[in-house]
Tab-separated table of C-alpha atoms in Angstrom:
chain	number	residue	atom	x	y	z
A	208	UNK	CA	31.662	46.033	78.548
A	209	UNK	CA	31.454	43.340	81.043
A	210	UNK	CA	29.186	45.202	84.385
A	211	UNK	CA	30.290	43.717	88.029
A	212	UNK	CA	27.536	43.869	90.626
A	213	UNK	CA	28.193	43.621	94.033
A	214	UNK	CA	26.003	42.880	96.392
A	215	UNK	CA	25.312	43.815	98.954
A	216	UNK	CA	26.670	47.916	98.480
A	217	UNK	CA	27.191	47.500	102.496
A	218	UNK	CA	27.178	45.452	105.173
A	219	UNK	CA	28.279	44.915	109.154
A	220	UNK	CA	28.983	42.215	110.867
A	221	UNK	CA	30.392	40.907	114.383
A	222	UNK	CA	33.374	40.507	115.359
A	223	UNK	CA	34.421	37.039	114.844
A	224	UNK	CA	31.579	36.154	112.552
A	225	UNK	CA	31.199	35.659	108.060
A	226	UNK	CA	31.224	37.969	105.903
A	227	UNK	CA	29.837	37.234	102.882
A	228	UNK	CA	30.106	39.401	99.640
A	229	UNK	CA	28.830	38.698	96.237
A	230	UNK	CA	29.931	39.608	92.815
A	231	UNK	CA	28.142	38.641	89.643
A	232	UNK	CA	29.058	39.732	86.213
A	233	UNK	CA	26.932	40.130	83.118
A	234	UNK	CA	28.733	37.794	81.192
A	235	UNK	CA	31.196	35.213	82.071
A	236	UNK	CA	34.663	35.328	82.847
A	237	UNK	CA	35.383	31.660	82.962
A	238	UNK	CA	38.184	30.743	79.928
A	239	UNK	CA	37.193	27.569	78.480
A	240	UNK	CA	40.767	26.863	77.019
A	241	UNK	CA	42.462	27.243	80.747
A	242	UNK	CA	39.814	26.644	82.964
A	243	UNK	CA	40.111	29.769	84.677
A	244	UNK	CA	37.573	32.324	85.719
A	245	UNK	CA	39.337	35.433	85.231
A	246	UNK	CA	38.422	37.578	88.397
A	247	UNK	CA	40.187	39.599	91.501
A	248	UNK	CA	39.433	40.466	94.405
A	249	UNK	CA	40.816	43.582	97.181
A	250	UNK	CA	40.259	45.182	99.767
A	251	UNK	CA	40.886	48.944	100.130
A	252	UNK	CA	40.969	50.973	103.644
A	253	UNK	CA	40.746	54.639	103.408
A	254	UNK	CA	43.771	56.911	102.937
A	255	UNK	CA	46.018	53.309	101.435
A	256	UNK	CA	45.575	52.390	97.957
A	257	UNK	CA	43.819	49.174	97.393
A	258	UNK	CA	45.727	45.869	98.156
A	259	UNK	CA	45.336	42.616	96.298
A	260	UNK	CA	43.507	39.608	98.172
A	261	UNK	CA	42.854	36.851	95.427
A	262	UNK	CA	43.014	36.710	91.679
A	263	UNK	CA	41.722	33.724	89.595
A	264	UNK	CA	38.389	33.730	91.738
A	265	UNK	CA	40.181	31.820	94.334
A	266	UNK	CA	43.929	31.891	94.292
A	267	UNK	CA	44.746	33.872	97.893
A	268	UNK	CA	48.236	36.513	97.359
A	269	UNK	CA	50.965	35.565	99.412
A	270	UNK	CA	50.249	36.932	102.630
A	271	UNK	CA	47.108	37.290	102.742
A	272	UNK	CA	45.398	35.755	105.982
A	273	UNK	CA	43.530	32.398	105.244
A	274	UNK	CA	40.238	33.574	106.664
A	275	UNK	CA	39.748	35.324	103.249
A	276	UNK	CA	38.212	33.054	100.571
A	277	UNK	CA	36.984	33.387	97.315
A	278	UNK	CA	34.727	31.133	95.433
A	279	UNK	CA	32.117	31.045	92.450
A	280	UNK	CA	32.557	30.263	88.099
A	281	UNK	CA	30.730	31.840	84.862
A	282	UNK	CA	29.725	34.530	86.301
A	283	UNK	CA	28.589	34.214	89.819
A	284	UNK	CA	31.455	35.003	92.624
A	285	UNK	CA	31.818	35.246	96.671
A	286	UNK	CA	34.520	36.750	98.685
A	287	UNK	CA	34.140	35.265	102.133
A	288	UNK	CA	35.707	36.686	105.637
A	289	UNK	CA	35.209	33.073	107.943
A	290	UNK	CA	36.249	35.382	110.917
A	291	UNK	CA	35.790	39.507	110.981
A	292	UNK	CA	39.217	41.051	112.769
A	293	UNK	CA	38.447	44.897	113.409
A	294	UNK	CA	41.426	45.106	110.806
A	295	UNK	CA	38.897	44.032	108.040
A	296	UNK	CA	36.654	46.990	108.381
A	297	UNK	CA	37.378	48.440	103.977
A	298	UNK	CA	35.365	48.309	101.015
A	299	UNK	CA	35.948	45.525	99.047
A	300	UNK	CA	35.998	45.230	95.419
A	301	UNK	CA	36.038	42.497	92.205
A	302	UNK	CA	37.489	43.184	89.618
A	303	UNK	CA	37.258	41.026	85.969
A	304	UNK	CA	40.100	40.842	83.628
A	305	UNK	CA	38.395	38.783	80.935
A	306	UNK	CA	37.717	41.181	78.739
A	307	UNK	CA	40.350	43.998	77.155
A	308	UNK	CA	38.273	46.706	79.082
A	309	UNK	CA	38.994	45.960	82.688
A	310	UNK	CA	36.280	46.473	85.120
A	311	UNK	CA	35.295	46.376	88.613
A	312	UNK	CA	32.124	45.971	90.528
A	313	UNK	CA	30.840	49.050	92.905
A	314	UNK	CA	32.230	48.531	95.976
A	315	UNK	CA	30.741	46.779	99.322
A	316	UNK	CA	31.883	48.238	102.335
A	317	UNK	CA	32.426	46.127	105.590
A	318	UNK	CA	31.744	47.566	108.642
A	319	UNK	CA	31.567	45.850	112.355
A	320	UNK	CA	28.559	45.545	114.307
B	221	UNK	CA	58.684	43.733	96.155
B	222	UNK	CA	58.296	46.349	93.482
B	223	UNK	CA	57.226	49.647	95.128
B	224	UNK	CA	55.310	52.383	92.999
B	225	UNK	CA	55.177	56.040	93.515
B	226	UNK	CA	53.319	58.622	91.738
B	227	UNK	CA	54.056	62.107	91.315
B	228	UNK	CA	52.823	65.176	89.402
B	229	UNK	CA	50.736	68.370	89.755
B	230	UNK	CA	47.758	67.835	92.105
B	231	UNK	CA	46.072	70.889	90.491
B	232	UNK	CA	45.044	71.042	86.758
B	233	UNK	CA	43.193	73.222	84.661
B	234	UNK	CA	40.426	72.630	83.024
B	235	UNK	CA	41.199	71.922	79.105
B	236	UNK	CA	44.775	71.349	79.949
B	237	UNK	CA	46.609	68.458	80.208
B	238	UNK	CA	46.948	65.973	83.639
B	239	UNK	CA	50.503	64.497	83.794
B	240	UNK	CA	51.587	61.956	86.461
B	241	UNK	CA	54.609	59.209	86.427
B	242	UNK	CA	54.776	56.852	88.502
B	243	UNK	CA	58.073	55.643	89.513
B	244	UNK	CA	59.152	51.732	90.110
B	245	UNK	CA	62.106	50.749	92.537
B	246	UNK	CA	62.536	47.017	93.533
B	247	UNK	CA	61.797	45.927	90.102
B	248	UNK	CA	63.246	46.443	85.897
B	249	UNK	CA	60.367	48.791	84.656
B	250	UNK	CA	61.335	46.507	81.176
B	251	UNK	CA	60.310	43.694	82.123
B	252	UNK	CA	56.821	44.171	83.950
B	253	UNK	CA	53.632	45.215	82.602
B	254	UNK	CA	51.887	48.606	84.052
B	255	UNK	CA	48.625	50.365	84.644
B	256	UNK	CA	46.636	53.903	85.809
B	257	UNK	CA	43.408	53.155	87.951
B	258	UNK	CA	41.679	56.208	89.438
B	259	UNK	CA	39.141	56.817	91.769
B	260	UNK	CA	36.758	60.316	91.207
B	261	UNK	CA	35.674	61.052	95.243
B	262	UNK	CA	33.343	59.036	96.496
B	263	UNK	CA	32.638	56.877	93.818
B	264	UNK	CA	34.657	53.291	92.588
B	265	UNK	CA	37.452	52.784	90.926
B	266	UNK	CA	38.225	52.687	87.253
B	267	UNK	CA	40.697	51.527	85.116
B	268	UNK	CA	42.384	53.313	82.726
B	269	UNK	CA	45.045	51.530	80.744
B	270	UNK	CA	47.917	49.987	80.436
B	271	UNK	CA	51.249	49.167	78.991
B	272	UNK	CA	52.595	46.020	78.659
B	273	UNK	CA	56.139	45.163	78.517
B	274	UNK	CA	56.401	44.518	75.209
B	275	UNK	CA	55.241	48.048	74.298
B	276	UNK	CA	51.607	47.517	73.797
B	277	UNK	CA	49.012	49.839	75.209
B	278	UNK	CA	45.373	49.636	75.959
B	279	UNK	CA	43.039	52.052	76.748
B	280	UNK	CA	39.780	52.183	78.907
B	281	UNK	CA	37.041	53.110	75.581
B	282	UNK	CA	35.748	55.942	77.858
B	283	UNK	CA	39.318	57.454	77.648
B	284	UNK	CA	40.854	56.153	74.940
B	285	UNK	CA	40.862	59.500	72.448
B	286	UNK	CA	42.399	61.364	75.514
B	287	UNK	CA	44.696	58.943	77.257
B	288	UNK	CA	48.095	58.018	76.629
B	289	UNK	CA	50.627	55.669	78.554
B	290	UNK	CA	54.066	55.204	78.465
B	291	UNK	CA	57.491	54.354	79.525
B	292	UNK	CA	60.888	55.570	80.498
B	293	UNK	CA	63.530	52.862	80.854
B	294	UNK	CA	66.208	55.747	81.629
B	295	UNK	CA	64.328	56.443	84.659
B	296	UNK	CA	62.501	53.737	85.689
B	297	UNK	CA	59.213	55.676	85.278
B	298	UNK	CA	55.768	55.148	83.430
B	299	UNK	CA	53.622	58.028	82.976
B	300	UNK	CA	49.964	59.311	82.216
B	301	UNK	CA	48.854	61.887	80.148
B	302	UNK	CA	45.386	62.605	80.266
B	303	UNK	CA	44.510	65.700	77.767
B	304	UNK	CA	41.380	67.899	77.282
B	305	UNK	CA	40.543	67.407	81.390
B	306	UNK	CA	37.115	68.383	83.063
B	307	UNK	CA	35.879	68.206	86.473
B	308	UNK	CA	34.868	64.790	86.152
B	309	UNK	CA	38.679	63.641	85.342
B	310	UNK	CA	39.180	65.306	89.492
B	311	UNK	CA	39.816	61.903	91.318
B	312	UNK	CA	42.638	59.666	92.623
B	313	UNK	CA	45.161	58.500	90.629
B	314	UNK	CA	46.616	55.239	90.863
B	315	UNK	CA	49.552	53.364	89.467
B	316	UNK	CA	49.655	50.184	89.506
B	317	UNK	CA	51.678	46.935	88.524
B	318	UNK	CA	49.458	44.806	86.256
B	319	UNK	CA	50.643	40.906	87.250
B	320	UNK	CA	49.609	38.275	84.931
B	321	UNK	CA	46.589	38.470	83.239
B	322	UNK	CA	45.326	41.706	84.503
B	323	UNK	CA	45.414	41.702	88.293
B	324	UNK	CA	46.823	44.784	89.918
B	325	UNK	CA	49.120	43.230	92.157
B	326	UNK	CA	51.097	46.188	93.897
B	327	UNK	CA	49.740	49.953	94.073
B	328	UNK	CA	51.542	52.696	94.196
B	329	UNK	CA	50.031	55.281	97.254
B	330	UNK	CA	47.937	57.395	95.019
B	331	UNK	CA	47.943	61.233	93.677
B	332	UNK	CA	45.084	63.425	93.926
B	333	UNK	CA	44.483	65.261	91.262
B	334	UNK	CA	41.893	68.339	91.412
B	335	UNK	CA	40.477	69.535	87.870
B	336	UNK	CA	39.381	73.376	88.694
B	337	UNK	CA	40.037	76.993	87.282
C-alpha cells in the first residue's frame, strides 16, 4: 500500500493569510512514461461530501478559485491557500491514484485564527 | 454535470448484508467509470472500489472478500454490497464518479449507514 501523511493533522490561520499543507507519500507517485505525479487533492466541509480541488498534483478543477495551488513530485506534495476566505475553513485531504489500491492521507483541518 | 445520489437502509445488522445504489442523472452510467468511498465517524476516508466502464472491478484488499460493485444500465444505478458487516463497517457512504485516472471528481451527498443489533 502506498501511506499518505499529512502534515500538519491541523492548523489555523488568518484571514487573508497562506495556508500551507503538506502531503508526502511512502513511495512515489510520479509516472515516468507520462510525466505525471498521480495525486488529488479536496477539500471537505462538514455535512457536504468532499469536493475535488486539483488532480495531477497541480491541475486546479474548473471552478475552483485560483488562490488554491498545488505543487510537489516523487513523493513530496503541498496544497497551498495564498489567501484564507472564512469559506475555506474544511479538512483537506490528498489522495494518490498511482497504485490499484487508492489511498488518502489523514486529513488536515483548516481552521481561522 | 453528473449528479450522484445514494440510497439504501441506514440501519444494518450485524452479519447481514449493507446494500446502497447510488443513482446517476446528468450523465450515461455506460460510459463513466464509478466508485464507493466511506468515511467510519470521526476518522478519514477510505476507498473502497470501483467499476470501470468497461466492466472491470477493483477492490480495496481490506474489503475485497466482502465487497462487490456493480451496475444497472436499466436504471442508471451502481450499487454496493458489502456482506458479513460489523461495527467497524458503521460510517458514511459515498458514491462517487471516478474521472480519469482515479480522481473522484463528483460525489454523491453521502448515506449513513449504522452497523448495530
Amino acid at each position: 500500500d502506498i501511506v499518505m501523511t499529512q502534515s500538519p493533522d491541523s492548523l489555523a490561520v488568518s484571514l487573508g493569510e497562506r495556508a500551507t499543507i503538506n502531503c508526502k507519500s511512502s513511495q512515489s507517485v510520479l509516472y515516468n512514461s507520462n510525466n505525471k505525479n498521480f495525486l488529488a487533492w479536496y477539500q471537505h466541509k462538514p455535512g457536504q461530501p468532499p469536493k475535488l480541488l486539483i488532480y495531477w498534483a497541480s491541475t486546479r478543477e474548473s471552478g475552483v478559485p485560483d488562490r488554491f495551488s498545488g505543487s510537489g513530485s516523487g513523493t513530496d506534495f503541498t496544497l497551498t491557500i495564498s489567501s484564507l476566505q472564512a469559506e475555506d475553513v474544511a479538512v483537506y485531504y490528498c489522495q494518490q491514484y498511482y497504485s490499484t489500491l487508492w489511498t488518502f492521507g489523514q486529513g488536515t483541518k483548516v481552521e481561522i485564527k | 454535470q453528473v449528479q450522484l445520489q445514494e440510497s439504501g437502509p441506514g440501519l444494518v445488522k450485524p452479519s447481514e448484508t449493507l446494500s446502497l445504489t447510488c443513482t446517476v442523472s446528468g450523465g450515461t452510467i455506460s460510459g463513466l467509470d464509478w466508485s464507493w468511498i466511506r468515511q467510519p465517524p470521526g476518522k478519514g476516508l477510505e476507498w473502497i472500489g470501483y467499476i470501470l466502464k468497461s466492466g472491470t472491478t477493483n477492490y480495496n484488499p481490506s474489503l475485497k472478500s466482502r465487497v462487490t460493485i456493480s451496475v444497472d444500465t436499466s436504471k442508471n444505478q451502481f450499487s454496493l454490497k458489502l456482506r458479513s458487516v460489523t461495527a467497524a463497517d458503521t460510517a458514511m457512504y459515498y458514491c462517487a464518479q471516478s474521472g480519469g485516472f482515479g480522481w473522484f471528481e463528483n460525489w454523491g451527498q453521502g448515506t449513513l449507514v449504522t452497523v448495530s443489533s
